[in-house]
CSV table of C-alpha atoms in Angstrom, one decimal:
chain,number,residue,atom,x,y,z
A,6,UNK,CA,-10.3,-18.4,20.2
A,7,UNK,CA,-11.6,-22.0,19.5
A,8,UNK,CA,-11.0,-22.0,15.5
A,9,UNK,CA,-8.3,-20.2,14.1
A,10,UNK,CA,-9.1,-17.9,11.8
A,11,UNK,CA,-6.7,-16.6,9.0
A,12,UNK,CA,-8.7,-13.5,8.3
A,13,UNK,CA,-10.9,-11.6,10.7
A,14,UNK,CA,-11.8,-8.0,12.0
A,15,UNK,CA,-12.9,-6.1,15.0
A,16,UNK,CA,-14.7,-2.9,15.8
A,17,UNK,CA,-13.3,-1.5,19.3
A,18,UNK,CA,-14.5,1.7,21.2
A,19,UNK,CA,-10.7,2.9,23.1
A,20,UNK,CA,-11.2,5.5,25.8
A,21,UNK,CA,-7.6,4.7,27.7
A,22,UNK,CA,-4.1,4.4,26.3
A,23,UNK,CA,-3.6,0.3,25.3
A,24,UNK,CA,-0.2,-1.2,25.0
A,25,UNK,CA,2.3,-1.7,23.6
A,26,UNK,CA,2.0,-4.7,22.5
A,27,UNK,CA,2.8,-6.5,19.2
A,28,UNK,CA,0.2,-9.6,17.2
A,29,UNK,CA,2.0,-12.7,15.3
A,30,UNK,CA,0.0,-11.6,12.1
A,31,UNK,CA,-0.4,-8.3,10.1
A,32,UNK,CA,-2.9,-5.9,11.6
A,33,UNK,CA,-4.4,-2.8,9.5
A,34,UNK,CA,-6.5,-0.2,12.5
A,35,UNK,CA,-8.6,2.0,10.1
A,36,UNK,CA,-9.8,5.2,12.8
A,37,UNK,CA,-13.7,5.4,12.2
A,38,UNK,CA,-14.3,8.5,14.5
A,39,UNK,CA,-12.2,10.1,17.3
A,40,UNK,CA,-8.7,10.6,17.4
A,41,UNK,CA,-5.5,9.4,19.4
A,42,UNK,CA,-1.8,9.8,19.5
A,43,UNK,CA,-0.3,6.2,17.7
A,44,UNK,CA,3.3,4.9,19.1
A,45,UNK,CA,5.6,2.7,16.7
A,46,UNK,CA,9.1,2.2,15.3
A,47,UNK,CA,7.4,5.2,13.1
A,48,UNK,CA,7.5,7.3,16.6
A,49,UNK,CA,4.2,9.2,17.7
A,50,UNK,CA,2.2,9.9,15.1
A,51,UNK,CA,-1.5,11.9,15.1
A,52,UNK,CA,-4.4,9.9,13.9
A,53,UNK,CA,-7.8,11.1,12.8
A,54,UNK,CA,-10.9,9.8,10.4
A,55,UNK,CA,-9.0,9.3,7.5
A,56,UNK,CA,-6.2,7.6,8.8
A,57,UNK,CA,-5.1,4.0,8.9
A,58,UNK,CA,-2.0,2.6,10.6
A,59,UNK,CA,-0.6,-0.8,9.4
A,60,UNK,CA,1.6,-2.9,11.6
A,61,UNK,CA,3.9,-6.1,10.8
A,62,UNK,CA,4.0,-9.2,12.5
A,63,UNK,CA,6.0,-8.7,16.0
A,64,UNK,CA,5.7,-4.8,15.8
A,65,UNK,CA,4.8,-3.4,19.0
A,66,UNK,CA,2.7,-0.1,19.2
A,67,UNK,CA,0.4,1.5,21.8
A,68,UNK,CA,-2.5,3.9,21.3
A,69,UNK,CA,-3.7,7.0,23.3
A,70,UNK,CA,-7.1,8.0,22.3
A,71,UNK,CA,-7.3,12.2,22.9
A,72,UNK,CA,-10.8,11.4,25.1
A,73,UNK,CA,-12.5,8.7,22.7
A,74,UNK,CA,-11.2,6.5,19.4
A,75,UNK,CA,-13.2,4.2,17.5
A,76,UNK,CA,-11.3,1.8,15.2
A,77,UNK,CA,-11.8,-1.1,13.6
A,78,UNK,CA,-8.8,-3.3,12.8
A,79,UNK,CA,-8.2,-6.4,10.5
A,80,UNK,CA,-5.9,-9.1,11.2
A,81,UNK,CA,-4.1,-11.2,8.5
A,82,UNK,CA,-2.4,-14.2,8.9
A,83,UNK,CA,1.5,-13.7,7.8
A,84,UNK,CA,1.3,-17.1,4.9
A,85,UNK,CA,-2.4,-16.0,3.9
A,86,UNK,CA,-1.2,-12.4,3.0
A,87,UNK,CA,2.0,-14.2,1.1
A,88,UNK,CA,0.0,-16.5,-0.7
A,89,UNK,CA,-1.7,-13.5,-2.3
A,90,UNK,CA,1.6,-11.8,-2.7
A,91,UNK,CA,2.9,-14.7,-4.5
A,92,UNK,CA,0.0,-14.7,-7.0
A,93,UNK,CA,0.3,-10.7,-7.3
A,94,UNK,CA,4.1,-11.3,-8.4
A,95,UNK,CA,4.1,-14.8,-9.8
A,96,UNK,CA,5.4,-13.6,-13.4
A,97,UNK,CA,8.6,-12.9,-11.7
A,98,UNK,CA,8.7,-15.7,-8.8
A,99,UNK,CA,10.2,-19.0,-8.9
A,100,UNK,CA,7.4,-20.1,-6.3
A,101,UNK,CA,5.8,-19.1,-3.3
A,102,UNK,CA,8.9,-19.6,-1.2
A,103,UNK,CA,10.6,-16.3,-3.2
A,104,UNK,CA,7.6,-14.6,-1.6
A,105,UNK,CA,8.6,-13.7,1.3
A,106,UNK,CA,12.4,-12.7,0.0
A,107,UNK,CA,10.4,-10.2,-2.4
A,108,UNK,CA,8.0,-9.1,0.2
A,109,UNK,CA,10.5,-8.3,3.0
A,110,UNK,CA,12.6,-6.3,0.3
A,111,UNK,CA,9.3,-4.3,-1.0
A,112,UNK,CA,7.9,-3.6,2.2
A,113,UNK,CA,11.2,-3.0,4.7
A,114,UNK,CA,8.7,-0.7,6.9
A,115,UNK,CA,6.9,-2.7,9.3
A,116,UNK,CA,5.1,0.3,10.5
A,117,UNK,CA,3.5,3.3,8.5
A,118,UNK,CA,0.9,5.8,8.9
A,119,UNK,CA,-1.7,5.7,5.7
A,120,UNK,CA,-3.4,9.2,5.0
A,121,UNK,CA,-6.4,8.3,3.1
A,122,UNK,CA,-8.8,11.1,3.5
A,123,UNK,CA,-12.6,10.9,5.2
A,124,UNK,CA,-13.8,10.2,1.3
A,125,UNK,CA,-11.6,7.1,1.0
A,126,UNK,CA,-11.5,5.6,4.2
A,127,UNK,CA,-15.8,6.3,3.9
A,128,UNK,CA,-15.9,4.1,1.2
A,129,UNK,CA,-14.5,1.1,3.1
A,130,UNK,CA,-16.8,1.7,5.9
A,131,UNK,CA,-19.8,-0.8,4.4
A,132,UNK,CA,-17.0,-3.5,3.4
A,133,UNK,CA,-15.5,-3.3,7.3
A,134,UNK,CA,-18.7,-3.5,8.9
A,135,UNK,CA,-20.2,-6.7,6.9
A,136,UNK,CA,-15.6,-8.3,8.0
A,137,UNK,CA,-16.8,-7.7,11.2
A,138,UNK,CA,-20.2,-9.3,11.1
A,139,UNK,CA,-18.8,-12.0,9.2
A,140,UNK,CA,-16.2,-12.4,11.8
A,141,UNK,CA,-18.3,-12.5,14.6
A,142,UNK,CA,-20.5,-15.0,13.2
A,143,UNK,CA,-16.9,-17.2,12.6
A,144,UNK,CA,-18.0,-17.4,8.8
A,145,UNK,CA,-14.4,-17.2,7.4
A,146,UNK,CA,-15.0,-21.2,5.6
A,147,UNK,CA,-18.6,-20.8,5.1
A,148,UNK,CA,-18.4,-17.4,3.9
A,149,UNK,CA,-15.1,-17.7,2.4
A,150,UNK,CA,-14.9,-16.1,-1.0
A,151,UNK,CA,-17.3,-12.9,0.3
A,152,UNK,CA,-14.8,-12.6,3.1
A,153,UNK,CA,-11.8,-12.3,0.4
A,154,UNK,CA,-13.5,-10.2,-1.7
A,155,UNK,CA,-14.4,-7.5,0.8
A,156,UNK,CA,-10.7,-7.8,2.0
A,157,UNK,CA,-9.7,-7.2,-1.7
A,158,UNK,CA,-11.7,-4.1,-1.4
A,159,UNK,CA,-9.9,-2.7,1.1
A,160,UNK,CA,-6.7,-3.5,0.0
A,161,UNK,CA,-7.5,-1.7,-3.4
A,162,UNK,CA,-8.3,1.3,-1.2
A,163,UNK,CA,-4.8,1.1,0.6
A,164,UNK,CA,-2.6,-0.2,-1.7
A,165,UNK,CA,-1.5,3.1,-3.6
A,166,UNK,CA,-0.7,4.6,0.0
A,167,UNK,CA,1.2,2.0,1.6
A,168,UNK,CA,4.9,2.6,1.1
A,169,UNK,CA,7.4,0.8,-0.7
A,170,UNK,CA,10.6,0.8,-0.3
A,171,UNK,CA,13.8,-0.3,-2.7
A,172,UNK,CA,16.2,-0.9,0.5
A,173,UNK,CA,17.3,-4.7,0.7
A,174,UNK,CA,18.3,-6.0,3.6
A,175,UNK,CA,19.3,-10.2,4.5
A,176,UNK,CA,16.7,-12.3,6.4
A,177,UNK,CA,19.5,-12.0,9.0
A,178,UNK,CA,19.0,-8.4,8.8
A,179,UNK,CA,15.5,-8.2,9.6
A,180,UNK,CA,15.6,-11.3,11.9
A,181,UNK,CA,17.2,-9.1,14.3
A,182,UNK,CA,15.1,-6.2,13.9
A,183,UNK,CA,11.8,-6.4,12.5
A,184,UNK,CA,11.4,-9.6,10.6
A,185,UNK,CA,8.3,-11.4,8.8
A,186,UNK,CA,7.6,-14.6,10.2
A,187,UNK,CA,8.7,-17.1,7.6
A,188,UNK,CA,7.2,-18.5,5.1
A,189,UNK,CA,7.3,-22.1,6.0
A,190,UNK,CA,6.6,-21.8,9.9
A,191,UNK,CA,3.4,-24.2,9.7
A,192,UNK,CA,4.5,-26.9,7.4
A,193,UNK,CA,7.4,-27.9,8.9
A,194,UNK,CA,7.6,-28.6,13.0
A,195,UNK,CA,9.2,-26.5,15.6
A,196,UNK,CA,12.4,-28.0,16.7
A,197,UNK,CA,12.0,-29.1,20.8
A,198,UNK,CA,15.4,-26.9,20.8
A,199,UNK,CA,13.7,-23.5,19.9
A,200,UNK,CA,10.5,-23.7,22.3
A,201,UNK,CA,13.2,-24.4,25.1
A,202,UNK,CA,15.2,-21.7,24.2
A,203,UNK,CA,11.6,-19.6,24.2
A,204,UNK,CA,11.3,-20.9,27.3
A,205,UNK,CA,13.7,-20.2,29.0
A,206,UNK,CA,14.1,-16.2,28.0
A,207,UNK,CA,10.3,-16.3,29.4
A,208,UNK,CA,11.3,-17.7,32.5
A,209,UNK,CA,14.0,-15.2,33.4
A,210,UNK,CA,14.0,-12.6,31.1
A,211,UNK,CA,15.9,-10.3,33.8
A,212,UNK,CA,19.1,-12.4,33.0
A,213,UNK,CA,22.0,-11.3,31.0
A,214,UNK,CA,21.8,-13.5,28.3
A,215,UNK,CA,24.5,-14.1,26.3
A,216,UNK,CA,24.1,-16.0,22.6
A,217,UNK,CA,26.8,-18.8,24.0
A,218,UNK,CA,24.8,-19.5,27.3
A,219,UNK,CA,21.3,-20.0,25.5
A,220,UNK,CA,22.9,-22.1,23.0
A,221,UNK,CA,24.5,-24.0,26.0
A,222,UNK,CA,20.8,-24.9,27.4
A,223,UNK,CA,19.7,-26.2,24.2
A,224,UNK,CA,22.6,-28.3,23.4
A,225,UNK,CA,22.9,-25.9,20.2
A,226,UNK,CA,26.0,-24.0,18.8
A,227,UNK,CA,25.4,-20.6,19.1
A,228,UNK,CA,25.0,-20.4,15.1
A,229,UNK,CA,22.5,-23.3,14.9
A,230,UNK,CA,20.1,-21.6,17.7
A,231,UNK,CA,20.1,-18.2,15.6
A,232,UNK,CA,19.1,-20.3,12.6
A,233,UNK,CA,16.6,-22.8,14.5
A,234,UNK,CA,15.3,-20.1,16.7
A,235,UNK,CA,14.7,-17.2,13.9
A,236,UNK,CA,12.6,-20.2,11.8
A,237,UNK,CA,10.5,-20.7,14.5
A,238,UNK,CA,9.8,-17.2,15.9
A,239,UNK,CA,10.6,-14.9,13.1
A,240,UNK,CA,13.0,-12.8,15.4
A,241,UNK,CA,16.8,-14.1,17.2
A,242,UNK,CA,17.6,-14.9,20.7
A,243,UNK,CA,17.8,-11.2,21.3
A,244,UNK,CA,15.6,-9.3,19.5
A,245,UNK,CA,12.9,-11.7,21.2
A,246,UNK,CA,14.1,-11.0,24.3
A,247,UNK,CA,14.0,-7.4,23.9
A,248,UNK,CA,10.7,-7.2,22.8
A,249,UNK,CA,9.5,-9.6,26.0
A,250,UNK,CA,11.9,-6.8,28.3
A,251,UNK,CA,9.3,-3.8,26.7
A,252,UNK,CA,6.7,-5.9,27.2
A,253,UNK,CA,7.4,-6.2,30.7
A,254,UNK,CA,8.3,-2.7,31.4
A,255,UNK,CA,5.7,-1.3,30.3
A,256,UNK,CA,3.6,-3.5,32.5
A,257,UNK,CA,5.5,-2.0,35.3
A,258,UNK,CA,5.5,1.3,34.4
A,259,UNK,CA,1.4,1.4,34.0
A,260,UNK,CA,1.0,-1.0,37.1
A,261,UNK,CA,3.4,0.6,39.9
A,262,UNK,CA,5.3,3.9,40.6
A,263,UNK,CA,8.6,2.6,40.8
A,264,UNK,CA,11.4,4.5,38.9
A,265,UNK,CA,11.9,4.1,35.1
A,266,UNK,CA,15.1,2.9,36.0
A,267,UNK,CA,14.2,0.6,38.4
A,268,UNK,CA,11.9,-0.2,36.0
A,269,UNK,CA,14.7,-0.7,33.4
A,270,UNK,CA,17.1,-3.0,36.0
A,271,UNK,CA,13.9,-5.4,36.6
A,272,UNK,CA,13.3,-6.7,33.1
A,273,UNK,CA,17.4,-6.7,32.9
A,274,UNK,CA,18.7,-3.3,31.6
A,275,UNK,CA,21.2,-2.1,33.8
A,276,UNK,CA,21.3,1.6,33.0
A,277,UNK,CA,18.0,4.2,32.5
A,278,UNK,CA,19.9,5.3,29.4
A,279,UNK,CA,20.0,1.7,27.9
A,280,UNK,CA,16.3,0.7,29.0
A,281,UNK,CA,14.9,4.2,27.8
A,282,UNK,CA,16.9,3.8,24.5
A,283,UNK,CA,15.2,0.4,23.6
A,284,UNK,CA,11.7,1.4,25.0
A,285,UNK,CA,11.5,4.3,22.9
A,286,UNK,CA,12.6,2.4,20.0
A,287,UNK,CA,9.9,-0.2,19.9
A,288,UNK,CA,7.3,1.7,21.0
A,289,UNK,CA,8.0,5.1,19.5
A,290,UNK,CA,7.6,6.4,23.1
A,291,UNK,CA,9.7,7.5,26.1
A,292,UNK,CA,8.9,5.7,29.2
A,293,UNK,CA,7.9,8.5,31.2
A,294,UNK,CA,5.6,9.8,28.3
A,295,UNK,CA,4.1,6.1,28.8
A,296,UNK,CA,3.7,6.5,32.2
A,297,UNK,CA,2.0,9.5,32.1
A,298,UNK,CA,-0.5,8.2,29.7
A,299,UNK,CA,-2.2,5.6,32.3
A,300,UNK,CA,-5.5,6.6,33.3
A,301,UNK,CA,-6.6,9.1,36.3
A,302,UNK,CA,-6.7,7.3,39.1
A,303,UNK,CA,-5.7,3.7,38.1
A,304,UNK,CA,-4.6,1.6,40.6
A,305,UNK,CA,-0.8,1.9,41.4
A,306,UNK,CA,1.7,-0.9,42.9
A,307,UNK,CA,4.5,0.7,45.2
């Protein structure tokens, strides 16, 4: 995209299993007609008119439509949706930096399943459509304050079935699970020592990886780079590298037949057991359930 948007949303006809993959931003998918199986940290779960999923920032998921799904989705930049989370709670915040402390204690799921009925999700139908159009035409600062208010619809119309949760857990905590990017990511630079730690996990994330040798690369100690690295990205050294390993096997298992444990070694899991354990658990699928959802006839790598 051109301009950055921090608000937009998107109508998409799916007729083939997408995925997984994971957005830097919250995402809400509301199903407008169809059906399909949805894959998550929440597992596999059925979804129908009626039904909207919402995902966390760096939560991957995949979708298999059963024959066709239509869905529009809506995708909300991390510090905009804290902003208004701040203001929702400010009688019992500091300031907008206890936001996110508050937020990642109120919502510890990063993935749930909303059950609003054909009636409810009907009523948001008008207010998606005119997001869309508005997102189309790129009016988020022309159009700002209709934009908000239709998204303020929504909300109003999810709220009361998204799930809270009293479980606390430390930033480290969720930093190596399923964190929320922080709050301060775009006021203050990323440190040169974080992008080359990104880097180099991109460049050879087959390697075993150990917290002392990134550090090492980065002139870091191995404390400062979980610190420096989780400001910047939201996750550590390893749970980034995990989610790029999924990533990458499920490329491979939709592109060529080799074994899932082949599979598994390429992308740097040395067992089947060990790459099918972490698969499964950020996608909510089994890697030969994956495979087997690729399209009839799709092209196939030996």
């Amino acid at each position: 995209m051109t301009q950055y948007e921090p608000l937009l949303a998107r109508t998409r006809a799916i007729d083939r299993a997408i995925g997984p993959i994971a957005y830097d931003c919250l995402k809400i998918v509301v199903v407008r007609s169809g059906s399909a199986i949805l894959f998550s940290e929440f597992g596999s779960q059925a979804v129908s008119v009626g039904d909207a999923a919402l995902l966390g920032p760096n939560v991957l998921s995949c979708t298999e439509p059963e024959g066709h799904v239509t869905v529009t989705s809506i995708y909300i930049d991390t510090d905009y949706a804290l902003d208004q989370f701040f203001w929702q709670h400010s009688t019992i915040l500091h300031d907008r930096l206890d936001a996110r402390g508050l937020a990642e204690k109120v919502y510890s799921e990063p993935a749930q399943i909303l059950r609003l009925g054909a009636a409810r999700a009907g009523m948001m139908m008008p207010w998606l459509d005119e997001m869309v159009d508005l997102s189309v035409e790129r009016q988020f600062r022309p159009r700002f304050n209709r934009l908000q208010a239709l998204w303020f619809n929504v909300m109003d119309v999810l709220a009361p079935f998204i799930h809270v949760s009293s479980v606390r857990l430390t930033p480290l905590q969720r930093a190596r699970a399923r964190p929320v990017l922080p709050r301060s990511r775009r006021f203050v630079p990323l440190r040169r020592e974080a992008l080359l730690a990104r880097e180099a996990l991109h460049d050879d994330l087959a390697h075993s990886w150990t917290l002392h040798e990134l550090a090492a690369t980065v002139w870091l100690s191995p404390q400062q780079l979980v610190r420096v690295f989780t400001a910047a990205f939201g996750k550590t050294p390893k749970a980034y590298l995990t989610m790029l390993r999924v990533q990458e096997m499920a490329r491979l298992l939709r592109e060529t037949n080799i074994p899932v444990a082949e599979a598994g070694r390429r992308v740097g899991w040395r067992s089947r057991s060990r790459a099918t354990e972490a698969f499964t658990e950020h996608t909510g699928v089994n890697p030969s359930r994956y495979r087997a959802m690729r399209p009839v006839g799709a092209d196939r790598l030996p």
